[in-house]
């Protein structure tokens, strides 16, 4: 697992050069642009055929604050699907306008909201949930962090944002290593994967011989590519490891990373690591890794869709003069996701 693959790529060595985030509109053209449904009263989704939300479940648009009708956004804008649409240019500009609103107004407002929370609350909240609650995709974590000043009052928030970005970058790098390992070894061996995970954890903790290069090149590069150049301060880009090397941060990082990837560590190894006052250099071995469980993401749109179907069923029965008790029961069930 420590050797180079068929393409000469060192699985535990450095990475390629970082691409700067650059102009946001140019970066947005190569990525999925945000779908600001329910966030901006001036916009609604034009077509949901290729989005994650079924067309019939798109919320009806509400009038904007100035009374003007909401401007529809096409999820196909900035893609090849829109190329032959006569309104393609206008639809692309509408999405760019909504994106500028997100970047210039919504993200700074969210940063101000997070800064208003006490440090103990910041340490408890789920950043993924909070950002999605306000319609901000997690790819903008770096921009949110750039709106938080590097002052003593905001150090906890900046560390939590950095923790989330590093953990997500590590998850993607691990997936890349796993794919490269399977390709170079032409194997899906479970033991091989567990050994790879153990070595990867050692890269994180500093126990691997290539750990310093991994943090300086591969991880720092991946974080900037994923979250933008504004995500890190200049000294953090040059040396990311010192910014993440405190015992508390390293323990929280390993906990978050293993939770996101489904990695299960033995109780003994876990206890020794989390109780170590200085876990830097802690070594994991193959026997410490129990397995890698599949991680199923929670899809709130499924619960919403089921609730919507129950409401439609209840309305249909009510209009048909069916048993009112069944109608009431369906409406109650539509609001309870655990039934």
Short mmCIF file of C-alpha atoms in Angstrom, two decimals:
data_model
loop_
_atom_site.label_atom_id
_atom_site.label_comp_id
_atom_site.label_asym_id
_atom_site.label_seq_id
_atom_site.Cartn_x
_atom_site.Cartn_y
_atom_site.Cartn_z
CA UNK A 1 0.00 0.00 0.00
CA UNK A 2 3.01 2.27 0.34
CA UNK A 3 4.37 1.76 -3.18
CA UNK A 4 3.65 3.60 -6.39
CA UNK A 5 0.83 2.47 -8.64
CA UNK A 6 1.01 1.62 -12.33
CA UNK A 7 0.97 5.33 -13.23
CA UNK A 8 3.90 6.10 -10.94
CA UNK A 9 1.75 7.85 -8.35
CA UNK A 10 3.09 7.63 -4.81
CA UNK A 11 0.03 6.71 -2.73
CA UNK A 12 1.53 8.24 0.37
CA UNK A 13 3.58 10.99 -1.20
CA UNK A 14 2.82 14.44 -2.54
CA UNK A 15 0.16 15.71 -4.90
CA UNK A 16 -0.19 18.07 -7.83
CA UNK A 17 -0.04 21.84 -7.67
CA UNK A 18 -3.00 23.71 -6.26
CA UNK A 19 -5.38 25.53 -8.56
CA UNK A 20 -6.55 28.80 -7.10
CA UNK A 21 -10.24 29.31 -6.63
CA UNK A 22 -10.10 32.30 -8.98
CA UNK A 23 -13.12 34.24 -10.13
CA UNK A 24 -16.23 32.80 -8.52
CA UNK A 25 -18.29 32.91 -11.68
CA UNK A 26 -15.57 31.10 -13.63
CA UNK A 27 -15.28 28.51 -10.86
CA UNK A 28 -19.04 28.14 -10.77
CA UNK A 29 -19.15 27.36 -14.47
CA UNK A 30 -17.16 24.18 -13.83
CA UNK A 31 -19.16 23.12 -10.77
CA UNK A 32 -22.76 22.69 -9.79
CA UNK A 33 -24.18 26.12 -9.14
CA UNK A 34 -26.37 26.49 -6.05
CA UNK A 35 -30.10 25.96 -6.20
CA UNK A 36 -31.40 28.81 -3.99
CA UNK A 37 -34.89 27.42 -3.42
CA UNK A 38 -36.52 28.85 -0.32
CA UNK A 39 -33.54 31.10 0.36
CA UNK A 40 -34.11 34.05 -1.96
CA UNK A 41 -37.63 35.34 -2.42
CA UNK A 42 -36.61 36.71 -5.83
CA UNK A 43 -35.82 33.32 -7.36
CA UNK A 44 -37.44 29.93 -7.81
CA UNK A 45 -36.50 26.80 -9.73
CA UNK A 46 -37.60 26.73 -13.36
CA UNK A 47 -37.23 23.01 -14.02
CA UNK A 48 -36.36 20.15 -11.67
CA UNK A 49 -36.01 17.30 -14.17
CA UNK A 50 -32.27 16.94 -13.59
CA UNK A 51 -32.15 18.08 -9.96
CA UNK A 52 -32.58 16.06 -6.78
CA UNK A 53 -36.07 17.51 -6.16
CA UNK A 54 -39.01 16.12 -8.15
CA UNK A 55 -40.82 18.79 -10.19
CA UNK A 56 -44.10 18.39 -8.34
CA UNK A 57 -42.33 18.94 -5.00
CA UNK A 58 -40.84 22.34 -5.88
CA UNK A 59 -42.35 24.92 -3.54
CA UNK A 60 -44.62 27.42 -5.32
CA UNK A 61 -42.79 30.73 -5.71
CA UNK A 62 -43.61 33.60 -3.39
CA UNK A 63 -43.58 37.24 -4.48
CA UNK A 64 -40.32 39.09 -3.90
CA UNK A 65 -40.08 41.81 -1.30
CA UNK A 66 -40.47 44.47 -3.98
CA UNK A 67 -43.63 42.81 -5.29
CA UNK A 68 -41.99 41.65 -8.53
CA UNK A 69 -42.64 38.07 -9.66
CA UNK A 70 -39.87 35.64 -8.73
CA UNK A 71 -37.19 35.04 -11.34
CA UNK A 72 -37.06 31.35 -12.40
CA UNK A 73 -33.66 29.66 -12.35
CA UNK A 74 -32.86 26.85 -14.76
CA UNK A 75 -30.72 24.06 -13.22
CA UNK A 76 -29.47 23.30 -16.75
CA UNK A 77 -27.82 26.73 -17.02
CA UNK A 78 -24.02 26.59 -17.45
CA UNK A 79 -24.34 23.01 -18.79
CA UNK A 80 -24.49 21.47 -22.25
CA UNK A 81 -28.22 20.80 -21.76
CA UNK A 82 -28.87 24.54 -22.07
CA UNK A 83 -26.79 25.05 -25.19
CA UNK A 84 -29.66 24.99 -27.70
CA UNK A 85 -32.14 26.89 -25.55
CA UNK A 86 -32.79 30.34 -27.07
CA UNK A 87 -32.92 31.78 -23.55
CA UNK A 88 -29.65 30.14 -22.52
CA UNK A 89 -27.66 33.38 -22.12
CA UNK A 90 -30.31 34.99 -19.94
CA UNK A 91 -30.72 31.86 -17.83
CA UNK A 92 -26.97 31.72 -17.28
CA UNK A 93 -26.92 35.37 -16.23
CA UNK A 94 -29.84 34.78 -13.83
CA UNK A 95 -27.95 31.94 -12.15
CA UNK A 96 -24.78 34.07 -12.01
CA UNK A 97 -26.79 36.88 -10.41
CA UNK A 98 -28.22 34.52 -7.79
CA UNK A 99 -24.72 33.17 -7.16
CA UNK A 100 -23.36 36.69 -6.61
CA UNK A 101 -26.16 37.26 -4.12
CA UNK A 102 -25.22 34.06 -2.33
CA UNK A 103 -21.52 34.91 -2.20
CA UNK A 104 -21.75 38.60 -1.43
CA UNK A 105 -24.74 38.73 0.91
CA UNK A 106 -25.95 35.34 2.15
CA UNK A 107 -22.53 33.88 3.05
CA UNK A 108 -21.39 36.98 5.02
CA UNK A 109 -24.74 37.07 6.81
CA UNK A 110 -24.34 33.41 7.77
CA UNK A 111 -20.81 34.12 9.03
CA UNK A 112 -22.16 36.95 11.20
CA UNK A 113 -24.79 34.60 12.60
CA UNK A 114 -22.20 31.96 13.47
CA UNK A 115 -19.98 34.62 15.10
CA UNK A 116 -22.89 35.62 17.34
CA UNK A 117 -23.01 32.13 18.89
CA UNK A 118 -21.08 31.42 22.11
CA UNK A 119 -17.97 29.22 21.70
CA UNK A 120 -19.52 26.27 23.55
CA UNK A 121 -22.44 26.29 21.10
CA UNK A 122 -20.12 26.52 18.09
CA UNK A 123 -18.34 23.37 19.26
CA UNK A 124 -21.62 21.45 19.44
CA UNK A 125 -23.37 22.45 16.24
CA UNK A 126 -23.29 20.37 13.06
CA UNK A 127 -21.91 22.74 10.42
CA UNK A 128 -23.30 20.61 7.61
CA UNK A 129 -26.83 20.95 8.99
CA UNK A 130 -26.52 24.66 9.76
CA UNK A 131 -25.14 25.62 6.36
CA UNK A 132 -27.79 23.62 4.54
CA UNK A 133 -30.44 25.13 6.79
CA UNK A 134 -29.55 28.55 5.35
CA UNK A 135 -29.20 27.30 1.79
CA UNK A 136 -25.41 27.43 1.64
CA UNK A 137 -23.59 24.49 0.08
CA UNK A 138 -20.64 23.08 2.01
CA UNK A 139 -18.31 23.92 -0.88
CA UNK A 140 -18.54 27.49 0.43
CA UNK A 141 -17.06 26.62 3.83
CA UNK A 142 -13.84 28.35 2.83
CA UNK A 143 -15.66 31.53 1.90
CA UNK A 144 -17.57 31.44 5.18
CA UNK A 145 -14.27 31.12 7.04
CA UNK A 146 -12.79 34.02 5.07
CA UNK A 147 -15.62 36.20 6.42
CA UNK A 148 -14.67 35.33 10.01
CA UNK A 149 -11.83 37.57 11.29
CA UNK A 150 -8.74 35.93 12.78
CA UNK A 151 -9.31 37.42 16.22
CA UNK A 152 -9.22 35.76 19.66
CA UNK A 153 -13.01 36.03 19.88
CA UNK A 154 -13.46 33.96 16.70
CA UNK A 155 -10.68 31.41 17.13
CA UNK A 156 -13.08 28.59 18.09
CA UNK A 157 -15.32 29.19 15.07
CA UNK A 158 -12.37 29.39 12.68
CA UNK A 159 -10.99 26.13 14.10
CA UNK A 160 -14.35 24.37 13.71
CA UNK A 161 -14.62 25.51 10.10
CA UNK A 162 -11.05 24.39 9.44
CA UNK A 163 -11.77 21.03 11.10
CA UNK A 164 -14.75 20.40 8.82
CA UNK A 165 -12.80 21.35 5.70
CA UNK A 166 -9.80 19.18 6.60
CA UNK A 167 -12.02 16.19 7.45
CA UNK A 168 -13.89 16.45 4.15
CA UNK A 169 -10.68 16.83 2.19
CA UNK A 170 -9.24 13.76 3.95
CA UNK A 171 -12.34 11.78 3.04
CA UNK A 172 -11.92 12.61 -0.65
CA UNK A 173 -8.18 11.89 -0.60
CA UNK A 174 -8.80 8.50 1.04
CA UNK A 175 -11.33 7.61 -1.65
CA UNK A 176 -8.77 8.56 -4.29
CA UNK A 177 -6.13 6.35 -2.62
CA UNK A 178 -8.58 3.46 -2.43
CA UNK A 179 -9.41 3.71 -6.12
CA UNK A 180 -5.72 3.91 -7.05
CA UNK A 181 -4.86 0.97 -4.80
CA UNK A 182 -7.55 -1.23 -6.36
CA UNK A 183 -6.43 -0.23 -9.86
CA UNK A 184 -2.72 -0.80 -9.28
CA UNK A 185 -3.20 -4.09 -7.38
CA UNK A 186 -6.23 -5.26 -9.38
CA UNK A 187 -7.80 -6.32 -6.14
CA UNK A 188 -10.65 -5.44 -3.81
CA UNK A 189 -9.14 -7.32 -0.88
CA UNK A 190 -10.72 -6.38 2.43
CA UNK A 191 -7.42 -6.82 4.25
CA UNK A 192 -5.69 -4.62 1.71
CA UNK A 193 -8.26 -1.89 2.23
CA UNK A 194 -7.99 -2.11 6.02
CA UNK A 195 -4.21 -1.87 5.79
CA UNK A 196 -4.57 1.17 3.55
CA UNK A 197 -6.88 2.79 6.10
CA UNK A 198 -4.45 2.09 8.94
CA UNK A 199 -1.61 3.71 6.99
CA UNK A 200 -3.83 6.64 6.08
CA UNK A 201 -4.67 7.25 9.74
CA UNK A 202 -0.93 7.26 10.41
CA UNK A 203 -0.54 9.95 7.77
CA UNK A 204 -3.04 12.02 9.74
CA UNK A 205 -1.48 11.47 13.16
CA UNK A 206 2.11 11.88 11.98
CA UNK A 207 3.20 8.28 12.56
CA UNK A 208 3.89 7.66 8.85
CA UNK A 209 7.25 8.54 7.35
CA UNK A 210 5.58 10.64 4.65
CA UNK A 211 3.19 12.42 7.00
CA UNK A 212 4.88 15.85 6.81
CA UNK A 213 4.88 15.83 3.00
CA UNK A 214 1.27 14.62 2.98
CA UNK A 215 0.10 17.56 5.11
CA UNK A 216 2.24 20.13 3.29
CA UNK A 217 1.46 19.07 -0.28
CA UNK A 218 -1.40 16.65 -0.79
CA UNK A 219 -3.76 17.80 1.96
CA UNK A 220 -3.12 21.53 1.68
CA UNK A 221 -3.47 21.33 -2.10
CA UNK A 222 -6.69 19.32 -1.89
CA UNK A 223 -8.24 21.71 0.61
CA UNK A 224 -7.52 24.76 -1.55
CA UNK A 225 -8.83 23.00 -4.66
CA UNK A 226 -12.04 22.03 -2.90
CA UNK A 227 -12.78 25.12 -0.79
CA UNK A 228 -10.86 27.90 -2.50
CA UNK A 229 -7.74 29.92 -1.82
CA UNK A 230 -9.57 32.15 0.65
CA UNK A 231 -10.16 29.20 2.97
CA UNK A 232 -6.66 29.42 4.47
CA UNK A 233 -4.44 32.25 5.62
CA UNK A 234 -1.06 32.57 3.86
CA UNK A 235 0.87 30.94 6.70
CA UNK A 236 -1.68 28.10 6.83
CA UNK A 237 -1.19 27.38 3.12
CA UNK A 238 2.56 27.17 3.63
CA UNK A 239 2.30 24.94 6.71
CA UNK A 240 -1.12 23.46 7.41
CA UNK A 241 0.04 20.91 9.98
CA UNK A 242 0.97 23.43 12.72
CA UNK A 243 -2.54 24.90 12.50
CA UNK A 244 -4.06 21.43 13.08
CA UNK A 245 -1.53 19.89 15.42
CA UNK A 246 -3.05 20.62 18.83
CA UNK A 247 -4.10 17.45 20.73
CA UNK A 248 -7.74 18.57 20.90
CA UNK A 249 -7.89 19.34 17.17
CA UNK A 250 -6.19 16.08 16.15
CA UNK A 251 -8.55 13.98 18.27
CA UNK A 252 -11.61 15.83 16.95
CA UNK A 253 -10.31 15.44 13.39
CA UNK A 254 -9.85 11.67 13.69
CA UNK A 255 -13.28 11.34 15.31
CA UNK A 256 -14.95 13.36 12.55
CA UNK A 257 -13.03 11.63 9.76
CA UNK A 258 -13.80 8.09 10.95
CA UNK A 259 -17.45 9.01 11.42
CA UNK A 260 -17.70 10.40 7.88
CA UNK A 261 -15.97 7.41 6.29
CA UNK A 262 -17.52 4.61 8.39
CA UNK A 263 -14.15 3.43 9.73
CA UNK A 264 -14.53 1.37 12.93
CA UNK A 265 -11.55 1.19 15.27
CA UNK A 266 -11.15 -1.31 18.10
CA UNK A 267 -12.13 -0.12 21.56
CA UNK A 268 -8.60 -0.56 22.88
CA UNK A 269 -6.95 1.50 20.13
CA UNK A 270 -9.66 4.13 20.31
CA UNK A 271 -9.31 4.44 24.08
CA UNK A 272 -5.54 4.73 23.91
CA UNK A 273 -5.70 7.38 21.20
CA UNK A 274 -8.37 9.60 22.75
CA UNK A 275 -6.89 9.35 26.24
CA UNK A 276 -3.39 10.19 25.03
CA UNK A 277 -2.46 13.70 26.17
CA UNK A 278 -0.22 14.08 23.10
CA UNK A 279 -1.66 11.87 20.31
CA UNK A 280 0.71 13.26 17.64
CA UNK A 281 2.67 10.30 16.29
CA UNK A 282 0.13 7.71 17.50
CA UNK A 283 0.48 4.62 15.31
CA UNK A 284 -2.45 2.55 14.09
CA UNK A 285 -1.88 -1.02 12.88
CA UNK A 286 -3.96 -3.36 10.75
CA UNK A 287 -5.41 -5.14 13.78
CA UNK A 288 -6.82 -1.82 15.08
CA UNK A 289 -9.20 -1.45 12.11
CA UNK A 290 -12.33 -3.56 12.52
CA UNK A 291 -14.05 -2.73 9.24
CA UNK A 292 -15.34 0.04 7.01
CA UNK A 293 -19.09 0.41 7.23
CA UNK A 294 -21.13 1.96 4.41
CA UNK A 295 -22.23 5.49 5.27
CA UNK A 296 -25.79 6.24 4.19
CA UNK A 297 -26.49 9.94 3.93
CA UNK A 298 -29.76 11.17 5.34
CA UNK A 299 -32.00 12.37 2.50
CA UNK A 300 -34.61 14.72 3.89
CA UNK A 301 -36.21 14.94 0.44
CA UNK A 302 -37.38 11.32 0.82
CA UNK A 303 -39.25 12.09 4.05
CA UNK A 304 -40.65 15.23 2.47
CA UNK A 305 -41.85 13.26 -0.55
CA UNK A 306 -43.50 10.62 1.61
CA UNK A 307 -45.23 13.32 3.67
CA UNK A 308 -46.40 15.04 0.50
CA UNK A 309 -47.93 11.82 -0.82
CA UNK A 310 -49.77 11.29 2.45
CA UNK A 311 -51.17 14.83 2.27
CA UNK A 312 -52.31 14.31 -1.32
CA UNK A 313 -53.93 11.00 -0.35
CA UNK A 314 -55.71 12.70 2.55
CA UNK A 315 -56.99 15.53 0.32
CA UNK A 316 -58.20 13.05 -2.31
CA UNK A 317 -60.09 11.05 0.31
CA UNK A 318 -61.58 14.20 1.83
CA UNK A 319 -62.87 15.43 -1.54
CA UNK A 320 -64.35 11.98 -2.21
CA UNK A 321 -66.20 12.02 1.12
CA UNK A 322 -64.28 9.06 2.55
CA UNK A 323 -63.89 8.20 6.25
CA UNK A 324 -62.80 11.39 8.06
CA UNK A 325 -60.84 9.36 10.62
CA UNK A 326 -58.58 8.02 7.87
CA UNK A 327 -58.16 11.54 6.45
CA UNK A 328 -57.13 12.90 9.86
CA UNK A 329 -54.79 9.99 10.45
CA UNK A 330 -53.03 10.49 7.11
CA UNK A 331 -52.53 14.18 7.82
CA UNK A 332 -51.05 13.45 11.23
CA UNK A 333 -48.74 10.80 9.76
CA UNK A 334 -47.54 13.23 7.09
CA UNK A 335 -45.97 15.35 9.82
CA UNK A 336 -44.27 12.49 11.64
CA UNK A 337 -41.18 11.06 9.97
CA UNK A 338 -40.82 8.19 12.46
CA UNK A 339 -44.16 6.54 11.74
#
